XYZ file of C-alpha atoms in Angstrom:
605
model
C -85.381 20.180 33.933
C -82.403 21.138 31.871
C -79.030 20.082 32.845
C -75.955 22.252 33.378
C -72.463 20.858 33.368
C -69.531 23.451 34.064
C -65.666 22.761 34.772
C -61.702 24.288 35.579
C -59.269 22.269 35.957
C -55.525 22.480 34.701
C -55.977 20.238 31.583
C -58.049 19.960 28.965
C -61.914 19.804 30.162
C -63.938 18.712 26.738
C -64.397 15.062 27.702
C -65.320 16.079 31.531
C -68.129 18.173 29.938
C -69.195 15.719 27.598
C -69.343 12.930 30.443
C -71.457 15.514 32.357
C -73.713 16.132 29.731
C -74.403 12.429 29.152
C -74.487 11.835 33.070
C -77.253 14.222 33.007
C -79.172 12.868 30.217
C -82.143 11.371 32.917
C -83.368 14.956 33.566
C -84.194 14.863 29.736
C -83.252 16.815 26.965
C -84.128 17.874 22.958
C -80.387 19.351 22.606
C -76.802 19.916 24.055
C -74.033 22.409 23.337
C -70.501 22.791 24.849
C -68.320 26.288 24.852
C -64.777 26.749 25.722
C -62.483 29.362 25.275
C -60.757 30.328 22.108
C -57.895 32.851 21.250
C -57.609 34.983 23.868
C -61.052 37.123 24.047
C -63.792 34.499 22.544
C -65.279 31.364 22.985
C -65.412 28.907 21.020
C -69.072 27.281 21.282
C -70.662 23.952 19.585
C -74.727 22.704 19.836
C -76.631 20.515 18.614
C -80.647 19.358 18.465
C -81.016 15.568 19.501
C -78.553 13.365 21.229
C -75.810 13.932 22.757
C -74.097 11.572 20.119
C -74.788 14.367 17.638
C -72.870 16.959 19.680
C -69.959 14.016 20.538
C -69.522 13.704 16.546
C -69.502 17.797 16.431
C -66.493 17.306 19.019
C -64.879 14.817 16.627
C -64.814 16.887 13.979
C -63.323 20.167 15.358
C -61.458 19.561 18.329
C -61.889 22.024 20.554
C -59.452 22.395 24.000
C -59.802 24.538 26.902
C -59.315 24.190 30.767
C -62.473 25.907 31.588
C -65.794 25.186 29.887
C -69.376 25.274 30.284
C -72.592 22.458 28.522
C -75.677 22.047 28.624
C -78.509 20.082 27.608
C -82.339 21.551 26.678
C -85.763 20.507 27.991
C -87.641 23.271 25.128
C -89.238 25.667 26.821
C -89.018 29.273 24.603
C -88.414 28.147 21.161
C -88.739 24.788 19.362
C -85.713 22.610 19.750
C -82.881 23.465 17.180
C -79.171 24.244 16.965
C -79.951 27.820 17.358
C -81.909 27.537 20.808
C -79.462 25.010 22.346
C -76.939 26.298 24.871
C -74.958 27.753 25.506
C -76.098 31.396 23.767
C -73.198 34.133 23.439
C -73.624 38.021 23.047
C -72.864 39.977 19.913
C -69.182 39.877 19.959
C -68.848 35.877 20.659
C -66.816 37.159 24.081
C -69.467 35.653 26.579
C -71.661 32.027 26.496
C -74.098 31.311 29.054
C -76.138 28.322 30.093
C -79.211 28.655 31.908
C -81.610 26.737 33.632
C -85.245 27.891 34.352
C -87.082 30.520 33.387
C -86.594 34.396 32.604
C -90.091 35.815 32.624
C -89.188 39.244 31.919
C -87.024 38.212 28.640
C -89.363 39.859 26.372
C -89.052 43.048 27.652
C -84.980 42.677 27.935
C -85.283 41.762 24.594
C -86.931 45.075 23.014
C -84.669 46.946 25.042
C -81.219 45.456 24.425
C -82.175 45.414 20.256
C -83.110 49.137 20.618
C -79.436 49.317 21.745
C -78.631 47.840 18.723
C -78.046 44.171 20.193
C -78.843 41.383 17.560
C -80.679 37.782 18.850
C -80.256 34.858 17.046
C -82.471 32.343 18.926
C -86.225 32.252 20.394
C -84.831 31.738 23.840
C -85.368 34.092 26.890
C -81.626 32.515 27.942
C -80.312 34.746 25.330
C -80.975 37.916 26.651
C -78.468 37.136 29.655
C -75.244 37.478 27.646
C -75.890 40.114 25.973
C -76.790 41.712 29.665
C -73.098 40.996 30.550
C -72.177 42.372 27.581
C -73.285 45.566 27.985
C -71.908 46.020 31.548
C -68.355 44.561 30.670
C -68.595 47.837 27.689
C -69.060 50.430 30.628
C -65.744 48.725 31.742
C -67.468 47.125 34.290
C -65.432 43.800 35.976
C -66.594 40.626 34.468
C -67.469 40.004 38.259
C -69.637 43.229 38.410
C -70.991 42.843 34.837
C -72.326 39.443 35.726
C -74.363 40.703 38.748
C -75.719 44.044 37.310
C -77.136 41.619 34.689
C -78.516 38.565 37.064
C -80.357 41.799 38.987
C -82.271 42.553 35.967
C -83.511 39.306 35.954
C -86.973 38.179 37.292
C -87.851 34.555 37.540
C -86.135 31.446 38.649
C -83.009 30.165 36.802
C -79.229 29.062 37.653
C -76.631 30.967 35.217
C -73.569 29.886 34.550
C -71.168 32.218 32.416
C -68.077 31.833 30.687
C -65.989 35.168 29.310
C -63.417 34.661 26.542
C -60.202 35.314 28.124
C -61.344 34.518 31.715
C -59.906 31.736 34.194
C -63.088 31.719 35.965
C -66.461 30.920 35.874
C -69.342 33.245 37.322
C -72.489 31.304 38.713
C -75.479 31.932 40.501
C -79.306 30.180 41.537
C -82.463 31.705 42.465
C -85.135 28.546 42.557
C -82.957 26.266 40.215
C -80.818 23.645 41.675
C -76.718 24.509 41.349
C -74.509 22.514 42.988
C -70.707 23.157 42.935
C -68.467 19.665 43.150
C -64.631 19.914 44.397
C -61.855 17.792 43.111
C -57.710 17.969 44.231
C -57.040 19.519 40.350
C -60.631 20.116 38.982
C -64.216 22.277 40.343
C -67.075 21.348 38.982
C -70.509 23.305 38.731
C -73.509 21.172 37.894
C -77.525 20.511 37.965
C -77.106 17.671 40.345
C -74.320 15.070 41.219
C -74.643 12.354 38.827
C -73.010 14.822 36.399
C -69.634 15.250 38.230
C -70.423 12.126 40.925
C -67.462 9.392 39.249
C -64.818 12.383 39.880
C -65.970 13.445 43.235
C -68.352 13.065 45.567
C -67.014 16.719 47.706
C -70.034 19.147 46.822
C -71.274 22.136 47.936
C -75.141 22.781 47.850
C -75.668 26.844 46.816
C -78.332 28.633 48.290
C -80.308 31.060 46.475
C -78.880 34.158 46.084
C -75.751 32.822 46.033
C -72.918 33.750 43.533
C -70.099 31.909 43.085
C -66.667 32.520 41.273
C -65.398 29.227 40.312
C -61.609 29.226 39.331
C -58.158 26.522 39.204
C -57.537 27.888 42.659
C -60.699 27.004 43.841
C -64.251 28.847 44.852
C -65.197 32.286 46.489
C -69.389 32.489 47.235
C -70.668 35.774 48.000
C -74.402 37.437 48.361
C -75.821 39.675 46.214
C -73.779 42.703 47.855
C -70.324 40.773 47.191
C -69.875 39.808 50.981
C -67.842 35.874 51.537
C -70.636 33.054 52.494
C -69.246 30.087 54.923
C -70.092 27.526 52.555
C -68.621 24.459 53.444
C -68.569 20.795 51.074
C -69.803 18.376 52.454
C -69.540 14.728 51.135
C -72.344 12.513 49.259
C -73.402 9.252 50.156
C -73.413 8.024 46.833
C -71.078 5.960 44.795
C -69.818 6.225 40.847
C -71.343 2.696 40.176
C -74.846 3.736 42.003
C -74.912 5.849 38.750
C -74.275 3.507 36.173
C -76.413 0.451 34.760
C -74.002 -2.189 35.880
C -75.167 -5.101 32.804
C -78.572 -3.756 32.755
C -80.546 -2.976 29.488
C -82.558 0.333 31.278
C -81.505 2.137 34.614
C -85.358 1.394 35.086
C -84.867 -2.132 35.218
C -81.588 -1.960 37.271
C -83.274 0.834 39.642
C -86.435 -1.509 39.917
C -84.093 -4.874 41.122
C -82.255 -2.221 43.519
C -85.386 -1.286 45.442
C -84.523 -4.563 48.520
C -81.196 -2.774 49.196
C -82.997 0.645 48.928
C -85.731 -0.611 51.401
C -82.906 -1.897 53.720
C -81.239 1.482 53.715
C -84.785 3.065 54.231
C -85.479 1.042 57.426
C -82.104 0.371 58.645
C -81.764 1.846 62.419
C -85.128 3.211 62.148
C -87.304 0.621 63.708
C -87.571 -0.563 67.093
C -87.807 -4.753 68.301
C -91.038 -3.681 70.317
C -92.611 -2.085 66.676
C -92.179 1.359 67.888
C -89.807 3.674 65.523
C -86.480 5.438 66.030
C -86.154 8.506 63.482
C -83.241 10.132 65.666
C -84.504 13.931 63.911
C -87.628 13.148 65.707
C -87.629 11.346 69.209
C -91.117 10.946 70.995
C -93.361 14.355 71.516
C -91.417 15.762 68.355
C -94.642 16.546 66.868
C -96.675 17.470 69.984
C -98.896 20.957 69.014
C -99.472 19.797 65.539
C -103.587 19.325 64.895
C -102.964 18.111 61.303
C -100.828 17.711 58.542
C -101.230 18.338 55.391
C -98.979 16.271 52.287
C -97.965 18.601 49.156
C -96.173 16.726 46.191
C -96.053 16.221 42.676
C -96.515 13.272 40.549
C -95.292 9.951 42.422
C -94.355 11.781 45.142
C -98.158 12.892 45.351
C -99.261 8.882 45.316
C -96.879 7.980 48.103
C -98.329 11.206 49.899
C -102.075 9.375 49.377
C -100.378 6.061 50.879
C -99.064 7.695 53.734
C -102.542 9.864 54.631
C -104.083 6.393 54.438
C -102.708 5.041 57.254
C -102.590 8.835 59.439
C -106.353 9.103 59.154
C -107.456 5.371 59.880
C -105.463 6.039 63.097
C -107.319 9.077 63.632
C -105.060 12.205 62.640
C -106.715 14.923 60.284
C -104.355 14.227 57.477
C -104.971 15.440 53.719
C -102.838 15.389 50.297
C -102.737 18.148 47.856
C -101.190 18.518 44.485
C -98.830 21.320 45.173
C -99.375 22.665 41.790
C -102.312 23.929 43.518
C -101.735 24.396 47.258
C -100.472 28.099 46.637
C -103.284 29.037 44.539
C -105.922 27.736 46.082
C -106.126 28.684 49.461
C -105.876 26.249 52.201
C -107.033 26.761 55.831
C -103.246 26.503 57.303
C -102.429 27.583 61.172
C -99.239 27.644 63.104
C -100.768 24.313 64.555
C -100.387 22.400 60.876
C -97.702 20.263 59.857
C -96.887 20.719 55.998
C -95.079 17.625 54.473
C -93.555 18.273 51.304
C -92.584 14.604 49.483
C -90.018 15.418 46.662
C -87.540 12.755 45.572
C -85.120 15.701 44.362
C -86.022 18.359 47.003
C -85.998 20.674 43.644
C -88.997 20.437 42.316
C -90.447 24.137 41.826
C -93.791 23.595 42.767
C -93.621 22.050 45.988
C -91.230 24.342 46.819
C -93.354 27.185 45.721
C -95.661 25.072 48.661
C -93.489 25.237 51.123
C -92.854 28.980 50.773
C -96.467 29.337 50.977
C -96.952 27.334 54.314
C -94.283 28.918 55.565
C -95.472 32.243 55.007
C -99.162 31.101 56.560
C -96.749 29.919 59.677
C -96.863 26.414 59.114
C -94.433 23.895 60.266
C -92.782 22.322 57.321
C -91.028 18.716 56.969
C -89.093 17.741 53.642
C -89.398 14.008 52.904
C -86.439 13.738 50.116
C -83.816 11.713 48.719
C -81.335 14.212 48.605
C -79.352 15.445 51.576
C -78.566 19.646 51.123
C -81.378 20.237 48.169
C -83.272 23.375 48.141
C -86.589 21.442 50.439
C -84.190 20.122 52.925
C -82.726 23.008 53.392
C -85.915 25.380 52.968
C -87.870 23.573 55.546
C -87.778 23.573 59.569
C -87.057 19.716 59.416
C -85.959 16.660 57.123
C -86.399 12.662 56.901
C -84.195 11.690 54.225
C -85.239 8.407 52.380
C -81.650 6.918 51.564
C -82.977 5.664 48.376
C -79.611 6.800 46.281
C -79.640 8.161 43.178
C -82.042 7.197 40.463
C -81.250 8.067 37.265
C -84.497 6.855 35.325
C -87.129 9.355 34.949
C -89.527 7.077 35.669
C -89.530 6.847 39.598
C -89.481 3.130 41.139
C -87.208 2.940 43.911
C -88.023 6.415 45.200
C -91.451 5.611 45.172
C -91.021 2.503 47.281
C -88.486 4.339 49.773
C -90.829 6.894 49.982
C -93.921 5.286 51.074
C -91.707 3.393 53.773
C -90.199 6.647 54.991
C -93.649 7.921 55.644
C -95.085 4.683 57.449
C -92.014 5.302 59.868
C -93.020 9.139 60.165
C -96.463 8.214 59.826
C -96.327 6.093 63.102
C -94.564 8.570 65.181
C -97.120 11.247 64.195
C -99.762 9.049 65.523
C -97.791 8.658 68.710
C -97.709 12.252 69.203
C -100.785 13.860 67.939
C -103.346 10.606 69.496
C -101.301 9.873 73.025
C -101.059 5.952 71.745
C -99.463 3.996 68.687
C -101.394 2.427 65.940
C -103.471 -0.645 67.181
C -101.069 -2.901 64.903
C -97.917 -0.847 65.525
C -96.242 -4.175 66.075
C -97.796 -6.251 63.680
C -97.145 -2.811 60.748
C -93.143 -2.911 62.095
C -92.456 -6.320 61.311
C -93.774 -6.374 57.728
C -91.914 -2.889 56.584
C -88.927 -5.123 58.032
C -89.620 -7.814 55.832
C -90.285 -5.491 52.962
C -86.334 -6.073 51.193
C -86.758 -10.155 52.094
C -90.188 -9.825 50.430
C -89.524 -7.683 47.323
C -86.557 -10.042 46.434
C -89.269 -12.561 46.262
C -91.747 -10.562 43.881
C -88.514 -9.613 41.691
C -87.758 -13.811 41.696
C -90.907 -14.970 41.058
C -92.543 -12.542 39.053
C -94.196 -13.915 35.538
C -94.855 -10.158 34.294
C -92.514 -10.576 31.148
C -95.260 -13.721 29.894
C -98.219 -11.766 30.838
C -96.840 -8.227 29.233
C -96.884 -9.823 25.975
C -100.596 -10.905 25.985
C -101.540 -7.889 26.851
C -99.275 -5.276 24.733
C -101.711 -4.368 22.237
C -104.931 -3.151 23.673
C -107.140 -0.289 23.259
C -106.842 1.452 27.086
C -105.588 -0.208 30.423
C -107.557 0.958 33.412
C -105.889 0.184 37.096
C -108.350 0.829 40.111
C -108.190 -0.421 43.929
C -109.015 0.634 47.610
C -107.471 1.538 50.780
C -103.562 1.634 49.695
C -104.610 0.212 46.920
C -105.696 3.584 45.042
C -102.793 5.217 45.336
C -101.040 2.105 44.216
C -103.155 2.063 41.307
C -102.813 5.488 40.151
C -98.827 5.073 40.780
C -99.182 2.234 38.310
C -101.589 3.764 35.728
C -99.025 6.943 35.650
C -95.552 4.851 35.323
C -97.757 3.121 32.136
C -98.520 5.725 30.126
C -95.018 8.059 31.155
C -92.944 4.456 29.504
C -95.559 2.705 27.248
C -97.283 5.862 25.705
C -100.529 4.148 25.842
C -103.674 5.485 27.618
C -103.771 4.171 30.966
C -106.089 5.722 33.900
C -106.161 4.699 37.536
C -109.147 4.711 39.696
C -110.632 4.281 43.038
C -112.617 1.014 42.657
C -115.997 2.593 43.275
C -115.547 5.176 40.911
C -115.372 3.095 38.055
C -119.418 2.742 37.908
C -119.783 6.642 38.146
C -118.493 7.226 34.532
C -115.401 5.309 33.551
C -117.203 1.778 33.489
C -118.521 3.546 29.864
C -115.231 3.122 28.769
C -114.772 -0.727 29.676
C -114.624 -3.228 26.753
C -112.972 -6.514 25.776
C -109.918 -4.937 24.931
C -109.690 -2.719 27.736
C -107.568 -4.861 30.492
C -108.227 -3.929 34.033
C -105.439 -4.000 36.696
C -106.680 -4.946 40.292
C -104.754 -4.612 43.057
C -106.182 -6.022 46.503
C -104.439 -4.852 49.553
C -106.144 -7.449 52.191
C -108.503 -5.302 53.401
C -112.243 -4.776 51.350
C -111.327 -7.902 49.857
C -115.547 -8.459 48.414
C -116.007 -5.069 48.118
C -113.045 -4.957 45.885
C -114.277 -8.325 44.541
C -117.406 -6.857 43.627
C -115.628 -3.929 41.538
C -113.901 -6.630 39.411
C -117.091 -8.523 38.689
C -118.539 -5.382 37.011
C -115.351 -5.165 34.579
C -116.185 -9.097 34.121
C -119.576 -8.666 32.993
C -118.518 -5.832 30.118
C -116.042 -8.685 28.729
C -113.320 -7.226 30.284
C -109.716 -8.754 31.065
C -108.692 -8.718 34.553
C -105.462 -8.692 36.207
C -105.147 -9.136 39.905
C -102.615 -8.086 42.209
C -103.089 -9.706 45.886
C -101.131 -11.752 48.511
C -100.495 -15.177 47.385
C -103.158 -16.576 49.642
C -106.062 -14.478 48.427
C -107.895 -17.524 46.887
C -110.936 -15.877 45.719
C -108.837 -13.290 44.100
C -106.725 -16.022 42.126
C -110.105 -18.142 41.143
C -111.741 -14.554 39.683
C -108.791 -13.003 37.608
C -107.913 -13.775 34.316
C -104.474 -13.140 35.293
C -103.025 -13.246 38.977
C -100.088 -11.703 40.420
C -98.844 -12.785 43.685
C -97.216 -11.337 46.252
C -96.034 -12.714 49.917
C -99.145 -12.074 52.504
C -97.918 -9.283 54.822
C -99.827 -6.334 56.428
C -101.805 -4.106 53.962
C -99.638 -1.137 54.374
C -97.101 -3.085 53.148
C -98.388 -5.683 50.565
C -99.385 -1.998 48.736
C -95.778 -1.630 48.131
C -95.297 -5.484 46.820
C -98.227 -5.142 44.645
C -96.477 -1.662 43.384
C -93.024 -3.260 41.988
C -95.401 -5.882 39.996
C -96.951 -2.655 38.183
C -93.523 -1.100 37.891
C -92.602 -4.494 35.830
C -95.779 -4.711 34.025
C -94.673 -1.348 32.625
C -91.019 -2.155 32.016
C -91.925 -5.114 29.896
C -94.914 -3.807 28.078
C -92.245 -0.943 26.713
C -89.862 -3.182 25.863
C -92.010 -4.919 23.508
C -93.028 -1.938 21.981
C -89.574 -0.842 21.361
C -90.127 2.699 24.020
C -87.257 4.551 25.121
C -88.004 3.724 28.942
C -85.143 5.657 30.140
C -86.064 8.934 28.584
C -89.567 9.233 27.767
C -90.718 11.668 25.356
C -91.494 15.164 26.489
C -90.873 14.608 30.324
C -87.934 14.880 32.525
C -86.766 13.776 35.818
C -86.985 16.930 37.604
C -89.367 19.724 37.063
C -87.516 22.875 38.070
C -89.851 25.216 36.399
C -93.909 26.034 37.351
């Protein structure tokens, strides 16, 4: 959730810091803190609480230089966030700074023992206890190498270190269930969180694997294990471009990232769908999946509601498919066989529960599928097998396009499980193929047409919003309920229709607006829902294909979106929440780009 920016190169590297600090602001953040050498023994290190502006004006003032440095920005976790608890955090004699990602869980106990060695603390942090760790081992004389190990080995949780000694030419860095990527330039090495940070000076990265540690230096890299042996760890190159990372004349990345989801979709499908309707996924050619008896979808967040969309469609075609919070799927136990197929759906592939999943299934002797967005993360490369969505990066922390490139990546997966595990393809296979190729030609047309911004403003001020629908249309309506309140702030809720009479309809007044979103199929079942919202006075706002003329006459407000197949309008209807959302912060002045308290990628349990 934090962000780690790290760099050697032969000039100065202040402003490559600060660029990767502010590169990595979507993860979210409460502070930020650079440290570079200074003299020849310390470092010279400068935090601040808030924005990154407030560290930039720090900067300004002093001036520091250095060819190697290390930044960071905070998502609180131990300790409220101030100057003193931002990163980096240095040792008694100011000789070593360390950023950190993650959690230490045995920093308490560190603690009491390194201040009955007469170590002082100056922060609540459990990062603190690391370079003061390093400390002690570079007293016994100990190699700065050697020191930094015998500390991360006293360590129990997950994290990614960086470290930076006063004096030094190189940085030390390791991972152990926190992402750490290490980015390679002709005169500069980067070691950072995640791409964006480094991505408009290279896009040469390795991906380190747990356990790794790697001494990063103007010569280049060396990765070892934990006994000091070399690791083949090659770089590989990104798919991503500089501008893919920037808001190119938008207001909000969210906005940008919302009008880029027809050339996401087109990446999404490209090559992967047949002219007969059947689907080409070259990782996964017919009988891929033969043996497997069910499969089971673990995610978090969005990524849970495009696992709902995608068990929708498994289990009307008549595979045992179910979707758990994985949060939950390792504590709760799950009936899980070598016959299962575990899905985990992570737009990062870093995400600490649903890797905490996998390990779980894997243990239980599942097989285990990563649907991600990012080639080389910790799922893709913890799992037996990968579909990568090819949604690009997405910088909001609200999710849109990954959503939408998501749910399409699993109808294509979707469809080639029910080819393998039922002996036929989906009644409609043909009918299904055509509209997820239409999707980009149709989602142009919602993002033309669409008369959110009018409606957002009627609406802005109300006491709850409630979102409910069926079939594809639940999921849908939770994904639109939770991208609400994460932007807005406002209480929103989503529902299954029929649920909203078995408690929630208490809730249901004239100022309560209700979000409906009809997916073609139920239509006066769903119909029926909306009446019952009617009757309490309440506002409704409909979501259906533009020729659902009973839908239009009954709403007070109606949304259109091209007719198409109902595992597809689901995703139309989805980008008209998205927008309802957008514009509803606006007006209220929210900062949709970094909401309060949450961050793009949850690294920690």
């Amino acid at each position: 959730m934090c962000g780690i920016t790290a760099c050697v190169a032969e000039g100065d590297v202040v402003d490559e810091l600060l660029t990767g600090l502010a590169n990595l602001e979507y993860r979210g953040y409460d502070s930020s803190g650079i440290a570079v050498p200074r003299g020849e023994a310390d470092v010279s290190v400068l935090k601040r609480s808030g924005e990154i502006d407030a560290l930039r004006e720090a900067v300004a003032e002093t001036v520091p230089a250095g060819s190697i440095g290390i930044g960071h920005t905070r998502w609180s976790t131990h300790g409220p966030p101030t100057d003193e608890n931002a990163h980096p955090h240095t040792d008694c004699t100011g000789t070593v700074s360390v950023v950190h990602n993650g959690i230490i869980e045995n920093h308490e106990t560190l603690r009491e023992e390194l201040r009955q060695r007469g170590h002082e603390f100056t922060s609540d942090t459990d990062t603190e206890v690391i370079p003061h760790l390093i400390e002690e081992g570079l007293d016994d004389g100990r190699s700065t190498d050697e020191a930094f190990r015998r500390a991360v080995d006293r360590l129990e949780g997950s994290f990614a270190v960086v470290t930076l000694c006063g004096g030094e030419g190189s940085l030390y860095a390791t991972r152990r269930g926190s992402p750490l990527v290490l980015g390679l330039d002709d005169d500069r090495q980067f070691l950072a969180s995640d791409v964006p940070s480094f991505l408009e000076y290279t896009d040469r990265v390795v991906h380190l694997e747990d356990g790794d540690v790697v001494e990063v230096g103007p010569a280049g890299y060396r990765v070892t294990d934990t006994d000091g042996d070399r690791l083949p760890r090659e770089p590989t190159s990104v798919d991503w471009q500089p501008e893919d990372a920037e808001r190119d004349g938008y207001e909000h990345y969210m906005l940008k990232e919302i009008n880029e989801q027809p050339q996401a979709l087109d990446r999404t499908v490209r090559g992967r769908i047949e002219d007969d309707g059947g689907v080409s996924l070259s990782s996964f050619p017919p009988g891929s999946f033969d043996g497997v008896s069910d499969v089971q979808f673990v995610a978090c967040g969005t990524s849970y509601h495009a696992a709902l969309y995608a068990r929708e469609h498994l289990v009307e075609s008549g595979v045992r498919a179910h979707a758990f919070r994985a949060g939950e799927y390792a504590t709760t136990p799950t009936p899980v066989t070598e016959d299962t197929l575990v899905v985990a759906v992570t737009q990062s592939g870093e995400t600490a529960d649903t890797l905490q999943s996998i390990r779980h299934a894997r243990d239980e002797g599942a097989r285990t599928l990563a649907v991600t967005n990012v080639v080389g993360s910790t799922a893709a490369r913890t799992c037996d097998d990968a579909l990568f969505i090819r949604a690009g990066p997405e910088i909001g922390v609200a999710a849109t396009k990954t959503f939408s490139s998501q749910v399409t990546a699993l109808s294509l997966l979707g469809e080639r499980l029910v080819e393998d595990l039922t002996g036929s393809p989906s009644e409609d296979r043909a009918e299904r193929a055509a509209a997820f190729r239409r999707l980009p030609s149709d989602l142009t047309r919602v993002l033309e047409d669409s008369t959110v911004a009018d409606l957002a403003d009627r609406y802005r001020d109300r006491d709850a919003y409630f979102f409910i629908g069926r079939g594809v249309g639940h999921p849908v309506a939770l994904e639109g309920a939770l991208k609400f309140k994460e932007i807005t702030y406002e209480h929103a809720e989503g529902f299954g229709s029929a649920e909203l009479k078995h408690g929630p309809l208490a809730l249901v007044t004239e100022e309560t607006p209700v979000v409906a979103v009809f997916d073609g199929r139920h239509e006066e079942k769903a119909l029926a829902n909306v009446e019952e919202v009617r009757a309490r006075g309440a506002p409704v706002i409909a979501i259906a294909g533009e020729g659902s003329r009973k839908v239009r006459e009954l709403a007070d407000e109606f949304l259109p979106v091209p007719d198409t197949h109902p595992d597809a309008l689901g995703v139309l209807a989805n980008v008209q929440l998205q927008l309802v959302s957008y514009h509803v912060a606006d007006l209220l002045g929210r900062s949709i780009d970094k909401p309060r308290n949450l961050a793009k990628s949850v690294t920690v349990e």
